[in-house]
Amino acid sequence: MLHPRKSSFCLGIINTNTGLIGHLDWSEKLVLLAQERAESCHTDLSPQDQQLRHIGWNTYHSAHATTSFAEVIDSWFEEGRDYMYLSGQCRENATCQHYTQLVWATSSNVGCARQLCLRGDALWELFVCAYSPGGNWEVNGRSVVPYVAGFSCSLCTSSMSGCFRLWDHVGGLCETPRNPCRMSCGQHGRLNISSCQCHCGPRFTGRFCQVRCSVKCVHGRYKEEECSCKCDVGYGGRSSSFPSTAVT
């Protein structure tokens, strides 16, 4: 199982100017539902799945060991090229329902799973994501748009009054205020909520740990927003690895 939409990934791919898109939280309960459906090795909804009307589903199948979960999510997002917001419809002979569920504004929880299946003599993989509340609604036979266009976070409700941003995302996602810093250090850093500063992992620097460095500072630290080393006392060199020689 793999979580494909943890904060940095999902924020990085959603580029639309939206007034309200909620921040997705990982749900172990939805993981179990996704795993149960994946283990059936059927892409169509079972009668039991259809009874879960509040759950939205995205599925994808491919030959074994040819596709990663990240590539699956990318393929769903690429369907946005065939989505026409003004009409709320997909282009003719195109599929875009995976995309609309992926960016559905009020879906607040997600859980995903993958399963190896046997079809005839061939192995293939089924990828499943379950969303709650589900999207892709219809009212009086007309598709509801997945989000309201507008400035990012301009329509966040009182229950989701925060606006969660990452360094590489110009917009933001509405969220329940839990992070007073309103920022994230991505996958390569740890946020100190008291100081609202990122503590970066090895070979990363920058305010949001977004800069990858080829040089490691052995006895020192990186200068802010650049990969040159600020050496500890008694050390020198490009990587702060050589003891400095005192001049007398």
Short mmCIF file of C-alpha atoms in Angstrom, two decimals:
data_model
loop_
_atom_site.label_atom_id
_atom_site.label_comp_id
_atom_site.label_asym_id
_atom_site.label_seq_id
_atom_site.Cartn_x
_atom_site.Cartn_y
_atom_site.Cartn_z
CA MET A 1 0.00 0.00 0.00
CA LEU A 2 1.14 3.52 -0.71
CA HIS A 3 -0.22 6.93 0.13
CA PRO A 4 0.00 8.92 -3.11
CA ARG A 5 -1.46 12.20 -1.90
CA LYS A 6 0.43 13.20 1.20
CA SER A 7 0.83 16.92 1.43
CA SER A 8 3.76 17.71 -0.85
CA PHE A 9 2.57 15.52 -3.71
CA CYS A 10 -1.07 16.54 -3.76
CA LEU A 11 -0.31 20.23 -3.33
CA GLY A 12 2.34 20.12 -6.00
CA ILE A 13 0.05 18.75 -8.70
CA ILE A 14 -3.02 20.92 -8.15
CA ASN A 15 -2.39 24.12 -10.06
CA THR A 16 -5.95 25.29 -10.59
CA ASN A 17 -7.10 28.69 -9.28
CA THR A 18 -9.68 27.39 -6.82
CA GLY A 19 -11.45 29.22 -4.04
CA LEU A 20 -12.04 26.05 -2.03
CA ILE A 21 -10.19 22.75 -2.15
CA GLY A 22 -9.75 20.96 1.16
CA HIS A 23 -6.54 19.42 2.41
CA LEU A 24 -6.82 15.60 2.20
CA ASP A 25 -6.06 13.52 5.28
CA TRP A 26 -4.92 9.90 5.14
CA SER A 27 -7.54 7.49 6.51
CA GLU A 28 -6.69 3.96 7.60
CA LYS A 29 -10.40 3.08 7.46
CA LEU A 30 -10.45 4.03 3.78
CA VAL A 31 -7.24 2.05 3.26
CA LEU A 32 -9.10 -1.05 4.47
CA LEU A 33 -12.00 -0.36 2.09
CA ALA A 34 -9.59 0.23 -0.80
CA GLN A 35 -7.66 -2.94 0.07
CA GLU A 36 -10.87 -4.98 0.24
CA ARG A 37 -11.93 -3.78 -3.20
CA ALA A 38 -8.43 -4.26 -4.65
CA GLU A 39 -8.29 -7.83 -3.38
CA SER A 40 -11.44 -8.63 -5.37
CA CYS A 41 -9.39 -7.94 -8.52
CA HIS A 42 -12.48 -6.38 -10.16
CA THR A 43 -12.42 -2.84 -11.52
CA ASP A 44 -16.24 -2.57 -11.48
CA LEU A 45 -18.08 -1.77 -8.26
CA SER A 46 -19.55 -4.74 -6.43
CA PRO A 47 -23.10 -4.51 -4.99
CA GLN A 48 -21.47 -4.11 -1.56
CA ASP A 49 -19.32 -1.20 -2.79
CA GLN A 50 -22.35 0.47 -4.39
CA GLN A 51 -24.03 0.57 -0.98
CA LEU A 52 -21.24 2.87 0.24
CA ARG A 53 -22.79 5.90 -1.42
CA HIS A 54 -20.69 8.38 0.54
CA ILE A 55 -17.45 6.88 -0.82
CA GLY A 56 -15.82 7.94 -4.09
CA TRP A 57 -13.52 5.59 -5.99
CA ASN A 58 -10.63 5.82 -8.43
CA THR A 59 -9.18 2.64 -9.95
CA TYR A 60 -6.42 1.82 -12.41
CA HIS A 61 -5.01 -1.46 -13.67
CA SER A 62 -1.77 -2.19 -15.50
CA ALA A 63 0.64 -5.01 -16.25
CA HIS A 64 2.63 -6.14 -13.22
CA ALA A 65 5.69 -4.02 -12.28
CA THR A 66 5.17 -1.48 -15.09
CA THR A 67 3.55 1.38 -13.16
CA SER A 68 4.12 3.12 -9.82
CA PHE A 69 1.38 4.65 -7.69
CA ALA A 70 2.82 8.11 -8.38
CA GLU A 71 2.44 7.49 -12.12
CA VAL A 72 -1.14 6.35 -11.57
CA ILE A 73 -1.99 9.58 -9.75
CA ASP A 74 -0.24 11.54 -12.50
CA SER A 75 -2.39 9.82 -15.13
CA TRP A 76 -5.56 10.73 -13.22
CA PHE A 77 -4.45 14.32 -12.95
CA GLU A 78 -3.56 14.48 -16.65
CA GLU A 79 -7.24 13.79 -17.39
CA GLY A 80 -7.79 17.41 -16.37
CA ARG A 81 -6.71 18.36 -19.89
CA ASP A 82 -9.97 16.83 -21.10
CA TYR A 83 -12.20 18.42 -18.44
CA MET A 84 -14.21 21.49 -19.48
CA TYR A 85 -15.00 23.48 -16.35
CA LEU A 86 -17.66 25.74 -17.85
CA SER A 87 -19.81 22.82 -18.95
CA GLY A 88 -18.74 20.42 -16.23
CA GLN A 89 -18.21 17.74 -18.88
CA CYS A 90 -15.37 15.69 -20.33
CA ARG A 91 -14.35 16.27 -23.93
CA GLU A 92 -15.98 13.96 -26.42
CA ASN A 93 -14.69 10.36 -26.25
CA ALA A 94 -12.50 11.24 -23.25
CA THR A 95 -12.44 10.19 -19.59
CA CYS A 96 -11.99 12.74 -16.83
CA GLN A 97 -13.90 11.36 -13.83
CA HIS A 98 -10.69 10.24 -12.11
CA TYR A 99 -9.47 13.84 -12.30
CA THR A 100 -12.68 15.35 -10.93
CA GLN A 101 -12.63 12.98 -7.96
CA LEU A 102 -8.94 13.73 -7.39
CA VAL A 103 -9.61 17.49 -7.07
CA TRP A 104 -13.11 17.29 -5.57
CA ALA A 105 -13.19 20.21 -3.14
CA THR A 106 -15.12 18.62 -0.30
CA SER A 107 -13.38 15.24 -0.26
CA SER A 108 -11.43 15.39 2.98
CA ASN A 109 -10.09 11.86 3.49
CA VAL A 110 -8.37 9.32 1.26
CA GLY A 111 -7.03 5.79 1.55
CA CYS A 112 -5.34 3.76 -1.20
CA ALA A 113 -4.20 0.21 -1.86
CA ARG A 114 -2.76 -1.95 -4.61
CA GLN A 115 -3.16 -5.64 -5.35
CA LEU A 116 -1.41 -8.16 -7.57
CA CYS A 117 -4.00 -10.08 -9.63
CA LEU A 118 -3.98 -12.99 -12.07
CA ARG A 119 -5.86 -12.65 -15.36
CA GLY A 120 -5.48 -15.79 -17.43
CA ASP A 121 -1.75 -16.45 -17.41
CA ALA A 122 -0.80 -12.80 -16.92
CA LEU A 123 -0.06 -10.90 -13.72
CA TRP A 124 -1.45 -7.38 -13.44
CA GLU A 125 -1.88 -4.81 -10.69
CA LEU A 126 -5.02 -3.07 -9.53
CA PHE A 127 -4.63 0.36 -7.89
CA VAL A 128 -7.56 1.66 -5.82
CA CYS A 129 -8.16 4.91 -3.93
CA ALA A 130 -11.24 5.54 -1.78
CA TYR A 131 -12.34 9.12 -0.99
CA SER A 132 -14.73 10.43 1.64
CA PRO A 133 -17.00 12.22 1.13
CA GLY A 134 -17.05 11.01 -2.46
CA GLY A 135 -17.25 13.31 -5.47
CA ASN A 136 -18.62 13.23 -9.01
CA TRP A 137 -22.12 14.25 -7.98
CA GLU A 138 -25.03 14.84 -10.33
CA VAL A 139 -28.05 17.06 -9.64
CA ASN A 140 -31.08 16.73 -11.92
CA GLY A 141 -28.94 14.87 -14.43
CA ARG A 142 -26.26 17.57 -14.58
CA SER A 143 -22.70 17.09 -13.32
CA VAL A 144 -21.65 19.26 -10.39
CA VAL A 145 -18.30 21.01 -10.86
CA PRO A 146 -15.60 19.66 -8.49
CA TYR A 147 -14.53 23.07 -7.18
CA VAL A 148 -15.47 26.75 -7.36
CA ALA A 149 -13.07 28.86 -9.40
CA GLY A 150 -11.48 31.78 -7.55
CA PHE A 151 -8.42 32.88 -5.61
CA SER A 152 -6.87 30.10 -3.54
CA CYS A 153 -8.50 29.70 -0.13
CA SER A 154 -10.89 32.61 -0.77
CA LEU A 155 -13.91 30.42 0.02
CA CYS A 156 -12.56 28.42 2.95
CA THR A 157 -15.35 27.90 5.48
CA SER A 158 -15.18 28.64 9.21
CA SER A 159 -14.56 24.96 9.92
CA MET A 160 -11.60 24.97 7.50
CA SER A 161 -10.30 28.48 7.96
CA GLY A 162 -6.63 27.63 7.52
CA CYS A 163 -4.77 27.80 4.20
CA PHE A 164 -2.06 25.17 3.85
CA ARG A 165 0.79 25.97 1.43
CA LEU A 166 4.04 24.43 0.29
CA TRP A 167 7.06 26.26 -1.07
CA ASP A 168 6.47 25.08 -4.67
CA HIS A 169 2.73 25.74 -4.77
CA VAL A 170 1.45 29.24 -5.57
CA GLY A 171 -2.03 28.51 -4.19
CA GLY A 172 -3.17 26.66 -1.12
CA LEU A 173 -5.65 24.15 0.28
CA CYS A 174 -8.29 24.85 2.92
CA GLU A 175 -7.68 22.97 6.15
CA THR A 176 -8.80 22.80 9.74
CA PRO A 177 -6.30 25.06 11.54
CA ARG A 178 -3.85 22.64 13.13
CA ASN A 179 -0.56 24.01 11.86
CA PRO A 180 -0.06 27.52 13.28
CA CYS A 181 2.88 28.07 10.92
CA ARG A 182 0.73 27.49 7.79
CA MET A 183 3.71 25.91 6.08
CA SER A 184 5.37 22.58 5.45
CA CYS A 185 8.97 21.45 5.13
CA GLY A 186 8.07 18.91 2.45
CA GLN A 187 9.58 15.44 2.43
CA HIS A 188 13.12 16.50 3.37
CA GLY A 189 12.65 18.46 6.56
CA ARG A 190 10.95 18.61 9.94
CA LEU A 191 8.91 21.61 11.05
CA ASN A 192 9.56 23.12 14.47
CA ILE A 193 6.11 24.49 15.27
CA SER A 194 7.45 26.64 18.12
CA SER A 195 9.84 28.60 15.88
CA CYS A 196 8.11 27.93 12.51
CA GLN A 197 11.48 26.94 11.07
CA CYS A 198 12.46 23.86 9.10
CA HIS A 199 15.21 21.50 10.21
CA CYS A 200 16.43 19.99 6.96
CA GLY A 201 17.67 16.48 6.37
CA PRO A 202 21.15 15.67 5.04
CA ARG A 203 22.05 17.44 1.77
CA PHE A 204 19.01 19.76 1.87
CA THR A 205 18.77 23.45 2.73
CA GLY A 206 16.51 26.44 2.15
CA ARG A 207 13.66 27.87 4.20
CA PHE A 208 11.42 24.95 3.21
CA CYS A 209 14.25 22.38 2.69
CA GLN A 210 13.59 22.68 -1.04
CA VAL A 211 17.23 23.00 -2.18
CA ARG A 212 19.10 19.73 -2.81
CA CYS A 213 22.88 20.02 -2.44
CA SER A 214 25.57 17.80 -3.95
CA VAL A 215 28.09 18.75 -1.24
CA LYS A 216 27.63 17.52 2.34
CA CYS A 217 28.78 19.77 5.17
CA VAL A 218 30.65 17.33 7.40
CA HIS A 219 31.55 19.79 10.17
CA GLY A 220 29.27 22.74 9.59
CA ARG A 221 25.95 23.76 8.10
CA TYR A 222 24.69 25.17 4.85
CA LYS A 223 24.28 28.88 4.42
CA GLU A 224 20.65 29.91 4.08
CA GLU A 225 19.19 29.19 0.62
CA GLU A 226 22.53 28.04 -0.82
CA CYS A 227 24.73 24.96 -0.84
CA SER A 228 27.97 26.51 0.37
CA CYS A 229 29.12 25.43 3.84
CA LYS A 230 29.50 27.59 6.91
CA CYS A 231 32.16 25.63 8.74
CA ASP A 232 32.37 24.96 12.45
CA VAL A 233 35.30 26.49 14.31
CA GLY A 234 38.49 24.57 13.51
CA TYR A 235 37.35 23.23 10.13
CA GLY A 236 37.59 24.42 6.56
CA GLY A 237 37.28 23.31 2.97
CA ARG A 238 34.35 23.14 0.58
CA SER A 239 32.61 20.45 2.65
CA SER A 240 33.92 21.57 6.06
CA SER A 241 35.78 18.28 6.34
CA PHE A 242 39.38 19.43 6.83
CA PRO A 243 40.79 20.65 10.15
CA SER A 244 42.04 24.18 9.69
CA THR A 245 45.66 24.99 10.50
CA ALA A 246 46.22 27.76 12.96
CA VAL A 247 48.57 30.53 11.81
CA THR A 248 51.09 31.66 14.42
#
